[in-house]
Short mmCIF file of C-alpha atoms and ligand atoms in Angstrom, two decimals:
data_model
loop_
_atom_site.label_atom_id
_atom_site.label_comp_id
_atom_site.label_asym_id
_atom_site.label_seq_id
_atom_site.Cartn_x
_atom_site.Cartn_y
_atom_site.Cartn_z
CA UNK A 1387 -27.66 -9.61 -17.47
CA UNK A 1388 -25.98 -6.54 -18.90
CA UNK A 1389 -23.01 -5.20 -17.00
CA UNK A 1390 -21.00 -2.19 -18.17
CA UNK A 1391 -17.89 -2.93 -20.20
CA UNK A 1392 -15.85 -1.10 -17.58
CA UNK A 1393 -16.96 -3.43 -14.80
CA UNK A 1394 -16.97 -6.49 -17.04
CA UNK A 1395 -13.33 -6.00 -17.99
CA UNK A 1396 -12.15 -5.08 -14.49
CA UNK A 1397 -10.24 -7.62 -12.37
CA UNK A 1398 -11.27 -8.32 -8.77
CA UNK A 1399 -8.52 -7.04 -6.44
CA UNK A 1400 -5.98 -9.90 -6.42
CA UNK A 1401 -4.89 -9.26 -2.84
CA UNK A 1402 -8.46 -9.11 -1.59
CA UNK A 1403 -9.33 -12.25 -3.54
CA UNK A 1404 -6.54 -14.38 -2.09
CA UNK A 1405 -7.05 -13.15 1.46
CA UNK A 1406 -10.79 -13.75 0.99
CA UNK A 1407 -10.01 -17.34 -0.02
CA UNK A 1408 -7.84 -17.77 3.10
CA UNK A 1409 -10.66 -16.40 5.28
CA UNK A 1410 -13.15 -18.75 3.62
CA UNK A 1411 -10.94 -21.81 4.27
CA UNK A 1412 -10.42 -20.72 7.89
CA UNK A 1413 -14.21 -20.44 8.30
CA UNK A 1414 -14.45 -24.06 7.14
CA UNK A 1415 -12.20 -25.00 10.04
CA UNK A 1416 -9.09 -25.48 7.87
CA UNK A 1417 -5.88 -24.34 9.53
CA UNK A 1418 -4.62 -21.81 6.96
CA UNK A 1419 -1.62 -19.60 7.64
CA UNK A 1420 -2.37 -16.27 5.99
CA UNK A 1421 0.76 -14.52 4.74
CA UNK A 1422 -1.20 -12.79 2.01
CA UNK A 1423 -3.01 -9.77 3.24
CA UNK A 1424 -1.46 -6.39 3.95
CA UNK A 1425 -3.20 -5.98 7.26
CA UNK A 1426 -1.56 -5.73 10.70
CA UNK A 1427 -2.60 -8.53 13.05
CA UNK A 1428 -2.72 -6.22 16.09
CA UNK A 1429 -5.98 -4.97 17.55
CA UNK A 1430 -6.55 -1.24 17.15
CA UNK A 1431 -4.92 0.36 20.24
CA UNK A 1432 -7.33 0.76 23.18
CA UNK A 1433 -6.98 4.56 23.38
CA UNK A 1434 -8.32 4.76 19.82
CA UNK A 1435 -11.23 2.44 20.50
CA UNK A 1436 -12.06 4.50 23.61
CA UNK A 1437 -12.14 7.66 21.49
CA UNK A 1438 -14.64 6.02 19.13
CA UNK A 1439 -16.88 5.00 22.06
CA UNK A 1440 -16.66 8.52 23.45
CA UNK A 1441 -17.55 9.98 20.04
CA UNK A 1442 -20.74 7.92 19.99
CA UNK A 1443 -21.59 8.85 23.57
CA UNK A 1444 -20.96 12.52 22.80
CA UNK A 1445 -23.47 12.29 19.97
CA UNK A 1446 -21.07 12.50 17.01
CA UNK A 1447 -23.27 10.19 15.01
CA UNK A 1448 -24.58 12.50 12.28
CA UNK A 1449 -23.19 13.75 8.98
CA UNK A 1450 -20.03 15.78 9.18
CA UNK A 1451 -18.53 18.14 6.60
CA UNK A 1452 -18.11 15.99 3.47
CA UNK A 1453 -14.32 16.53 3.49
CA UNK A 1454 -13.94 15.60 7.15
CA UNK A 1455 -14.21 17.37 10.51
CA UNK A 1456 -11.99 20.43 10.92
CA UNK A 1457 -10.21 19.17 14.09
CA UNK A 1458 -9.12 16.04 12.24
CA UNK A 1459 -7.92 17.95 9.17
CA UNK A 1460 -5.99 20.32 11.44
CA UNK A 1461 -4.51 17.34 13.27
CA UNK A 1462 -3.49 15.72 9.97
CA UNK A 1463 -1.64 18.95 9.11
CA UNK A 1464 0.23 18.83 12.41
CA UNK A 1465 0.90 15.09 12.10
CA UNK A 1466 2.45 15.58 8.66
CA UNK A 1467 4.45 18.62 9.79
CA UNK A 1468 5.82 16.79 12.84
CA UNK A 1469 6.88 13.89 10.62
CA UNK A 1470 8.35 15.59 7.57
CA UNK A 1471 8.33 19.34 8.23
CA UNK A 1472 5.87 20.01 5.38
CA UNK A 1473 3.07 22.46 6.19
CA UNK A 1474 -0.47 22.04 4.90
CA UNK A 1475 -3.43 24.26 5.76
CA UNK A 1476 -6.77 22.72 6.63
CA UNK A 1477 -8.11 23.55 3.14
CA UNK A 1478 -5.23 21.51 1.67
CA UNK A 1479 -6.33 18.30 3.43
CA UNK A 1480 -9.28 15.97 2.85
CA UNK A 1481 -10.32 12.86 4.79
CA UNK A 1482 -11.73 9.98 2.72
CA UNK A 1483 -13.03 6.43 3.22
CA UNK A 1484 -9.62 4.76 3.35
CA UNK A 1485 -6.51 5.60 1.34
CA UNK A 1486 -7.89 3.54 -1.54
CA UNK A 1487 -10.73 6.04 -1.79
CA UNK A 1488 -8.26 8.94 -1.46
CA UNK A 1489 -6.39 7.56 -4.48
CA UNK A 1490 -9.54 7.21 -6.53
CA UNK A 1491 -10.66 10.75 -5.70
CA UNK A 1492 -7.24 12.13 -6.58
CA UNK A 1493 -7.10 10.36 -9.94
CA UNK A 1494 -10.68 11.29 -10.82
CA UNK A 1495 -9.88 14.92 -10.01
CA UNK A 1496 -6.75 15.31 -12.15
CA UNK A 1497 -7.03 12.82 -15.04
CA UNK A 1498 -8.76 13.59 -18.35
CA UNK A 1499 -9.97 10.72 -20.56
CA UNK A 1500 -7.00 9.10 -22.33
CA UNK A 1501 -4.29 10.75 -20.23
CA UNK A 1502 -1.41 8.55 -19.16
CA UNK A 1503 -0.42 7.73 -15.62
CA UNK A 1504 2.98 6.14 -15.06
CA UNK A 1505 3.03 3.22 -12.63
CA UNK A 1506 6.30 1.53 -11.67
CA UNK A 1507 5.99 -2.29 -11.62
CA UNK A 1508 5.77 -4.24 -9.38
CA UNK A 1509 2.77 -2.12 -8.40
CA UNK A 1510 0.03 -2.38 -5.83
CA UNK A 1511 -2.86 -4.13 -7.62
CA UNK A 1512 -5.29 -1.28 -7.24
CA UNK A 1513 -3.34 1.45 -9.10
CA UNK A 1514 -3.97 0.20 -12.67
CA UNK A 1515 -7.61 -0.55 -11.85
CA UNK A 1516 -8.21 2.96 -10.50
CA UNK A 1517 -6.50 4.61 -13.47
CA UNK A 1518 -8.75 2.62 -15.79
CA UNK A 1519 -11.88 3.45 -13.78
CA UNK A 1520 -11.22 7.15 -14.39
CA UNK A 1521 -10.58 6.46 -18.12
CA UNK A 1522 -6.87 7.11 -17.88
CA UNK A 1523 -4.21 4.86 -19.40
CA UNK A 1524 -1.71 3.09 -17.13
CA UNK A 1525 1.84 3.09 -18.46
CA UNK A 1526 4.21 0.70 -16.69
CA UNK A 1527 7.91 0.92 -15.95
CA UNK A 1528 9.33 -2.53 -15.20
CA UNK A 1529 11.93 -2.73 -12.47
CA UNK A 1530 14.09 -5.62 -11.30
CA UNK A 1531 15.36 -6.93 -7.99
CA UNK A 1532 18.85 -5.73 -9.04
CA UNK A 1533 17.64 -2.11 -8.76
CA UNK A 1534 15.73 -3.00 -5.57
CA UNK A 1535 12.60 -2.61 -7.67
CA UNK A 1536 13.17 1.14 -7.98
CA UNK A 1537 12.84 3.13 -11.21
CA UNK A 1538 15.81 5.02 -12.63
CA UNK A 1539 15.63 8.61 -13.94
CA UNK A 1540 16.25 7.38 -17.50
CA UNK A 1541 13.42 4.85 -17.28
CA UNK A 1542 11.10 7.61 -16.12
CA UNK A 1543 12.18 9.97 -18.94
CA UNK A 1544 11.60 7.23 -21.50
CA UNK A 1545 8.08 6.54 -20.25
CA UNK A 1546 6.92 10.17 -20.52
CA UNK A 1547 4.88 11.21 -23.57
CA UNK A 1548 2.86 14.33 -24.34
CA UNK A 1549 -0.13 12.52 -22.81
CA UNK A 1550 1.51 11.84 -19.42
CA UNK A 1551 -0.25 13.58 -16.59
CA UNK A 1552 1.00 11.86 -13.44
CA UNK A 1553 3.31 9.35 -11.80
CA UNK A 1554 2.17 7.15 -8.92
CA UNK A 1555 5.00 6.39 -6.54
CA UNK A 1556 4.42 3.96 -3.69
CA UNK A 1557 7.10 4.71 -1.13
CA UNK A 1558 7.68 2.50 0.90
CA UNK A 1559 6.46 0.05 -1.70
CA UNK A 1560 3.68 -2.44 -1.58
CA UNK A 1561 4.52 -5.18 -2.72
CA UNK A 1562 8.34 -5.01 -2.53
CA UNK A 1563 9.05 -3.07 0.69
CA UNK A 1564 11.62 -0.90 -1.17
CA UNK A 1565 12.14 2.67 -0.05
CA UNK A 1566 13.62 5.50 -2.15
CA UNK A 1567 16.51 7.55 -0.77
CA UNK A 1568 16.52 11.34 -0.77
CA UNK A 1569 18.84 11.59 -3.77
CA UNK A 1570 16.74 9.10 -5.76
CA UNK A 1571 13.62 11.13 -5.01
CA UNK A 1572 15.38 14.35 -5.99
CA UNK A 1573 16.23 12.91 -9.41
CA UNK A 1574 12.62 11.88 -9.91
CA UNK A 1575 11.52 15.31 -8.69
CA UNK A 1576 13.63 17.08 -11.33
CA UNK A 1577 11.90 15.12 -14.08
CA UNK A 1578 8.48 15.75 -12.56
CA UNK A 1579 9.09 19.50 -12.65
CA UNK A 1580 10.66 19.52 -16.15
CA UNK A 1581 7.64 17.70 -17.55
CA UNK A 1582 5.01 19.46 -15.46
CA UNK A 1583 3.63 16.20 -14.04
CA UNK A 1584 1.72 15.48 -10.88
CA UNK A 1585 3.18 12.97 -8.51
CA UNK A 1586 0.78 10.91 -6.47
CA UNK A 1587 3.00 9.92 -3.57
CA UNK A 1588 1.40 7.03 -1.70
CA UNK A 1589 3.15 7.16 1.66
CA UNK A 1590 0.74 5.01 3.64
CA UNK A 1591 3.70 2.93 4.91
CA UNK A 1592 5.85 5.98 5.75
CA UNK A 1593 5.94 5.16 9.46
CA UNK A 1594 7.01 1.57 8.88
CA UNK A 1595 10.68 1.80 7.94
CA UNK A 1596 13.56 -0.19 9.42
CA UNK A 1597 17.34 -0.16 10.00
CA UNK A 1598 17.19 3.55 10.88
CA UNK A 1599 16.50 4.35 7.22
CA UNK A 1600 16.30 8.11 6.75
CA UNK A 1601 12.82 8.32 5.22
CA UNK A 1602 12.08 11.35 3.07
CA UNK A 1603 8.54 12.39 2.24
CA UNK A 1604 8.21 13.59 -1.38
CA UNK A 1605 6.64 17.02 -0.75
CA UNK A 1606 9.43 17.87 1.69
CA UNK A 1607 11.95 18.02 -1.18
CA UNK A 1608 11.09 21.60 -2.21
CA UNK A 1609 8.13 24.04 -2.22
CA UNK A 1610 8.01 23.65 -6.00
CA UNK A 1611 7.62 19.87 -5.68
CA UNK A 1612 5.13 20.21 -2.86
CA UNK A 1613 2.88 22.05 -5.38
CA UNK A 1614 3.07 19.05 -7.75
CA UNK A 1615 2.56 16.39 -5.07
CA UNK A 1616 -0.65 14.72 -4.06
CA UNK A 1617 0.30 13.07 -0.80
CA UNK A 1618 -1.68 9.97 0.20
CA UNK A 1619 -1.54 8.91 3.84
CA UNK A 1620 -3.72 7.08 6.32
CA UNK A 1621 -4.17 5.22 9.56
CA UNK A 1622 -4.92 1.71 8.24
CA UNK A 1623 -1.39 0.35 8.42
CA UNK A 1624 0.53 2.21 11.13
CA UNK A 1625 -2.35 2.31 13.65
CA UNK A 1626 -3.80 -1.09 12.75
CA UNK A 1627 -7.09 0.49 11.67
CA UNK A 1628 -7.82 -1.22 8.34
CA UNK A 1629 -11.52 -1.70 9.08
CA UNK A 1630 -12.17 1.89 10.17
CA UNK A 1631 -11.75 3.18 6.58
CA UNK A 1632 -9.97 6.48 6.98
CA UNK A 1633 -7.45 7.86 4.47
CA UNK A 1634 -5.92 11.31 4.07
CA UNK A 1635 -4.89 13.40 1.07
CA UNK A 1636 -2.77 16.55 1.28
CA UNK A 1637 -2.28 18.66 -1.84
CA UNK A 1638 -2.78 22.05 -3.44
CA UNK A 1639 -6.07 23.58 -2.30
CA UNK A 1640 -7.62 23.52 -5.77
CA UNK A 1641 -7.07 19.78 -6.03
CA UNK A 1642 -8.42 19.24 -2.52
CA UNK A 1643 -11.44 21.37 -3.32
CA UNK A 1644 -12.08 19.30 -6.48
CA UNK A 1645 -11.78 16.08 -4.50
CA UNK A 1646 -14.14 17.52 -1.88
CA UNK A 1647 -16.74 18.30 -4.54
CA UNK A 1648 -16.50 14.75 -5.88
CA UNK A 1649 -16.67 13.22 -2.42
CA UNK A 1650 -19.69 15.36 -1.48
CA UNK A 1651 -21.57 13.79 -4.40
CA UNK A 1652 -20.32 10.24 -4.10
CA UNK A 1653 -20.01 9.21 -0.46
CA UNK A 1654 -20.47 12.30 1.73
CA UNK A 1655 -18.24 12.19 4.81
CA UNK A 1656 -16.25 9.19 6.00
CA UNK A 1657 -17.88 7.61 9.09
CA UNK A 1658 -18.07 10.23 11.84
CA UNK A 1659 -17.02 7.77 14.55
CA UNK A 1660 -13.99 6.64 12.56
CA UNK A 1661 -12.95 10.26 12.11
CA UNK A 1662 -12.89 10.80 15.89
CA UNK A 1663 -10.95 7.55 16.28
CA UNK A 1664 -8.43 8.72 13.67
CA UNK A 1665 -8.13 12.06 15.47
CA UNK A 1666 -7.08 10.23 18.63
CA UNK A 1667 -4.82 7.90 16.60
CA UNK A 1668 -2.68 10.67 15.14
CA UNK A 1669 -2.80 13.21 17.97
CA UNK A 1670 -2.59 10.98 21.08
CA UNK A 1671 0.58 9.32 22.46
CA UNK A 1672 2.44 7.58 19.63
CA UNK A 1673 4.18 4.80 21.63
CA UNK A 1674 1.89 2.10 20.22
CA UNK A 1675 2.98 2.89 16.66
CA UNK A 1676 6.63 2.47 17.61
CA UNK A 1677 5.87 -0.73 19.57
CA UNK A 1678 4.19 -2.26 16.52
CA UNK A 1679 6.99 -1.09 14.22
CA UNK A 1680 9.59 -2.83 16.40
CA UNK A 1681 7.62 -6.07 16.30
CA UNK A 1682 7.46 -5.82 12.50
CA UNK A 1683 11.22 -5.21 12.43
CA UNK A 1684 11.92 -8.46 14.32
CA UNK A 1685 9.57 -10.43 12.08
CA UNK A 1686 11.24 -9.00 8.99
CA UNK A 1687 14.65 -10.21 10.15
CA UNK A 1688 13.27 -13.65 10.87
CA UNK A 1689 11.43 -13.90 7.54
CA UNK A 1690 14.40 -12.70 5.50
CA UNK A 1691 16.69 -15.39 6.95
CA UNK A 1692 14.06 -18.13 6.88
CA UNK A 1693 13.16 -17.51 3.22
CA UNK A 1694 16.79 -17.64 2.11
CA UNK A 1695 17.20 -20.95 3.92
CA UNK A 1696 14.65 -22.55 1.59
CA UNK A 1697 16.44 -24.20 -1.33
CA UNK A 1698 15.52 -22.41 -4.55
CA UNK A 1699 14.25 -19.18 -2.93
CA UNK A 1700 16.13 -15.89 -3.23
CA UNK A 1701 14.99 -13.03 -1.00
CA UNK A 1702 16.34 -9.49 -0.71
CA UNK A 1703 15.74 -7.65 2.53
CA UNK A 1704 13.59 -4.52 2.29
CA UNK A 1705 13.58 -1.34 4.32
CA UNK A 1706 9.88 -0.67 4.66
CA UNK A 1707 6.21 -1.69 4.81
CA UNK A 1708 5.55 -5.28 5.97
CA UNK A 1709 6.27 -7.31 2.87
CA UNK A 1710 9.16 -9.23 1.35
CA UNK A 1711 9.10 -10.07 -2.34
CA UNK A 1712 11.27 -13.17 -2.84
CA UNK A 1713 12.09 -14.81 -6.15
CA UNK A 1714 10.46 -18.25 -6.48
CA UNK A 1715 11.02 -18.63 -10.22
CA UNK A 1716 13.33 -21.64 -9.79
CA UNK A 1717 10.21 -23.74 -9.13
CA UNK A 1718 8.55 -22.82 -12.40
CA UNK A 1719 8.30 -25.74 -14.79
CA UNK A 1720 8.24 -28.23 -11.91
CA UNK A 1721 5.33 -30.32 -10.69
CA UNK A 1722 3.99 -32.52 -7.91
CA UNK A 1723 1.23 -35.05 -8.62
CA UNK A 1724 -1.33 -33.21 -10.77
CA UNK A 1725 0.01 -29.75 -9.80
CA UNK A 1726 2.09 -28.20 -12.57
CA UNK A 1727 3.72 -24.91 -11.65
CA UNK A 1728 3.87 -22.68 -14.74
CA UNK A 1729 4.00 -19.37 -12.88
CA UNK A 1730 3.44 -17.52 -9.60
CA UNK A 1731 -0.36 -17.93 -9.69
CA UNK A 1732 -0.01 -21.73 -9.98
CA UNK A 1733 2.46 -21.65 -7.12
CA UNK A 1734 0.12 -19.58 -4.91
CA UNK A 1735 -2.72 -22.02 -5.63
CA UNK A 1736 -0.42 -24.99 -4.94
CA UNK A 1737 0.74 -23.47 -1.63
CA UNK A 1738 -2.85 -22.90 -0.50
CA UNK A 1739 -3.97 -26.39 -1.52
CA UNK A 1740 -0.91 -28.39 -0.48
CA UNK A 1741 0.59 -26.37 2.39
CA UNK A 1742 -2.45 -24.36 3.55
CA UNK A 1743 -0.43 -21.16 3.31
CA UNK A 1744 -1.78 -18.06 1.57
CA UNK A 1745 0.69 -15.83 -0.32
CA UNK A 1746 0.12 -13.40 -3.17
CA UNK A 1747 1.59 -14.25 -6.59
CA UNK A 1748 3.87 -11.65 -8.15
CA UNK A 1749 1.80 -11.76 -11.34
CA UNK A 1750 -1.02 -9.72 -9.75
CA UNK A 1751 1.54 -6.97 -9.09
CA UNK A 1752 2.86 -7.11 -12.65
CA UNK A 1753 6.01 -9.04 -11.64
CA UNK A 1754 6.09 -12.72 -12.60
CA UNK A 1755 8.64 -14.88 -10.77
CA UNK A 1756 8.07 -13.46 -7.31
CA UNK A 1757 5.71 -14.06 -4.39
CA UNK A 1758 4.61 -11.42 -1.88
CA UNK A 1759 4.92 -12.62 1.70
CA UNK A 1760 3.41 -10.34 4.35
CA UNK A 1761 4.90 -10.41 7.82
CA UNK A 1762 1.85 -8.78 9.38
CA UNK A 1763 1.24 -11.94 11.39
CA UNK A 1764 2.68 -13.52 14.54
CA UNK A 1765 6.19 -15.00 14.69
CA UNK A 1766 4.60 -18.43 15.35
CA UNK A 1767 2.51 -18.15 12.21
CA UNK A 1768 5.51 -16.98 10.19
CA UNK A 1769 7.66 -19.88 11.40
CA UNK A 1770 4.90 -22.41 10.74
CA UNK A 1771 4.11 -20.83 7.36
CA UNK A 1772 7.74 -20.99 6.26
CA UNK A 1773 8.05 -24.63 7.36
CA UNK A 1774 4.99 -25.51 5.35
CA UNK A 1775 6.25 -23.63 2.28
CA UNK A 1776 9.64 -25.37 2.54
CA UNK A 1777 8.01 -28.77 2.71
CA UNK A 1778 5.62 -28.06 -0.18
CA UNK A 1779 8.25 -26.69 -2.56
CA UNK A 1780 10.65 -29.52 -1.74
CA UNK A 1781 8.11 -31.94 -3.23
CA UNK A 1782 8.25 -30.16 -6.59
CA UNK A 1783 10.42 -31.87 -9.12
N1 PMP B 1321 -1.98 2.19 -0.71
C1 PMP B 1321 -1.27 1.08 -0.50
C2 PMP B 1321 0.09 1.00 -1.08
C3 PMP B 1321 -1.80 0.01 0.22
O1 PMP B 1321 -1.07 -1.09 0.41
C4 PMP B 1321 -3.09 0.11 0.75
C5 PMP B 1321 -3.64 -1.05 1.54
N2 PMP B 1321 -4.75 -1.62 1.09
C6 PMP B 1321 -3.80 1.29 0.50
C7 PMP B 1321 -3.23 2.31 -0.23
C8 PMP B 1321 -5.22 1.48 0.95
O2 PMP B 1321 -5.36 1.56 2.30
P1 PMP B 1321 -6.76 1.74 2.98
O3 PMP B 1321 -7.01 0.47 3.72
O4 PMP B 1321 -6.60 2.92 3.90
O5 PMP B 1321 -7.77 2.00 1.92
N1 LIG B 1322 -3.26 -3.19 0.66
C1 LIG B 1322 -3.47 -4.46 1.27
C2 LIG B 1322 -2.76 -5.53 0.46
O1 LIG B 1322 -2.11 -5.21 -0.49
C3 LIG B 1322 -4.91 -4.78 1.55
C4 LIG B 1322 -5.69 -5.39 0.42
C5 LIG B 1322 -6.07 -4.39 -0.61
O2 LIG B 1322 -6.67 -3.37 -0.26
O3 LIG B 1322 -5.70 -4.63 -1.75
O4 LIG B 1322 -2.84 -6.69 0.81
#
């Protein structure tokens, strides 16, 4: 069988693979605690489900405009303005099939073959894959837990070449949960302008920040930076709508028009029913979002303490998203029975096999030594998961 080199050399999404494995084991009746996937455990709020049912009953079951229905694009504009003060017209917004699709469309629209895209590591698994799909070249900036996994202005300057076209910033970050402050973003913004780069600001976790952190959305920094920003947003995380597949992009109208052209050829519109559900999600009462955020905040506190109570684990707390990214490297080089732990992938496999707990190894995010633990699951599951991890790692010697 001949497969294209591009597909042959591509990795399966590491996060999807591990969560798929957890789902498979669960289907076999094995009691697996899944701390791997970045997916809220809450049902989609009832008001949103009702809007989807109503959309079907009202006959909204045909094609829509390829870039999304006008009422939803208008509502996205208002939703962004209410959150960060930044104004986008309807022709500066496109609705796609999940934020993952928004990111692909954006990259395909701005990247020429061989152009470089800077990606801070640890990175969400999909960024390098998407850059490669569009024939761009990912360029990584390694960060450490000492800098809270954030890039410094000097690191960014050093990574820029005459081939650099864009920087992808995930803020709040998947996988580390780190959030950039206003002054940190301003320093990055200066370099973006000086070097005439685009910034793809993935803010899908923008509504999930804790400790009263003063979250700043990148395009709100200045009108000049707004011009250079491709803002990625969506409903998957904050409205617990991962399966509905709706993502948003807000950017300069020429970029949005390019993305619209691409989308019209590749997928046509995102599901009409999901669009009406998303319209209700972002324009109806927002109490459910805040209720879910508070539950995440409590789980984060619990997880942070519980992880640090495990001998050999070092966790920093993080201000956003629903992940912690603790250091497990003290277990590397150890073993139990036939299990030898050389790195984070071995550890993830050991934890699934021995403890029946799914986590994502740091290596898939370009950061060996760490494990991503998602707290998008119940407190009971978290407590049980941590107990099992503690027991399993204590056997390593
Ligand atoms: N960006 C980040 C940082 C994510 O974690 C995710 C979650 N998969 C996405 C984008 C894509 O979200 P969606 O489910 O809307 O495609
Ligand atoms: N973004 C989520 C995660 O990182 C969902 C899986 C995926 O799309 O990669 O777990």
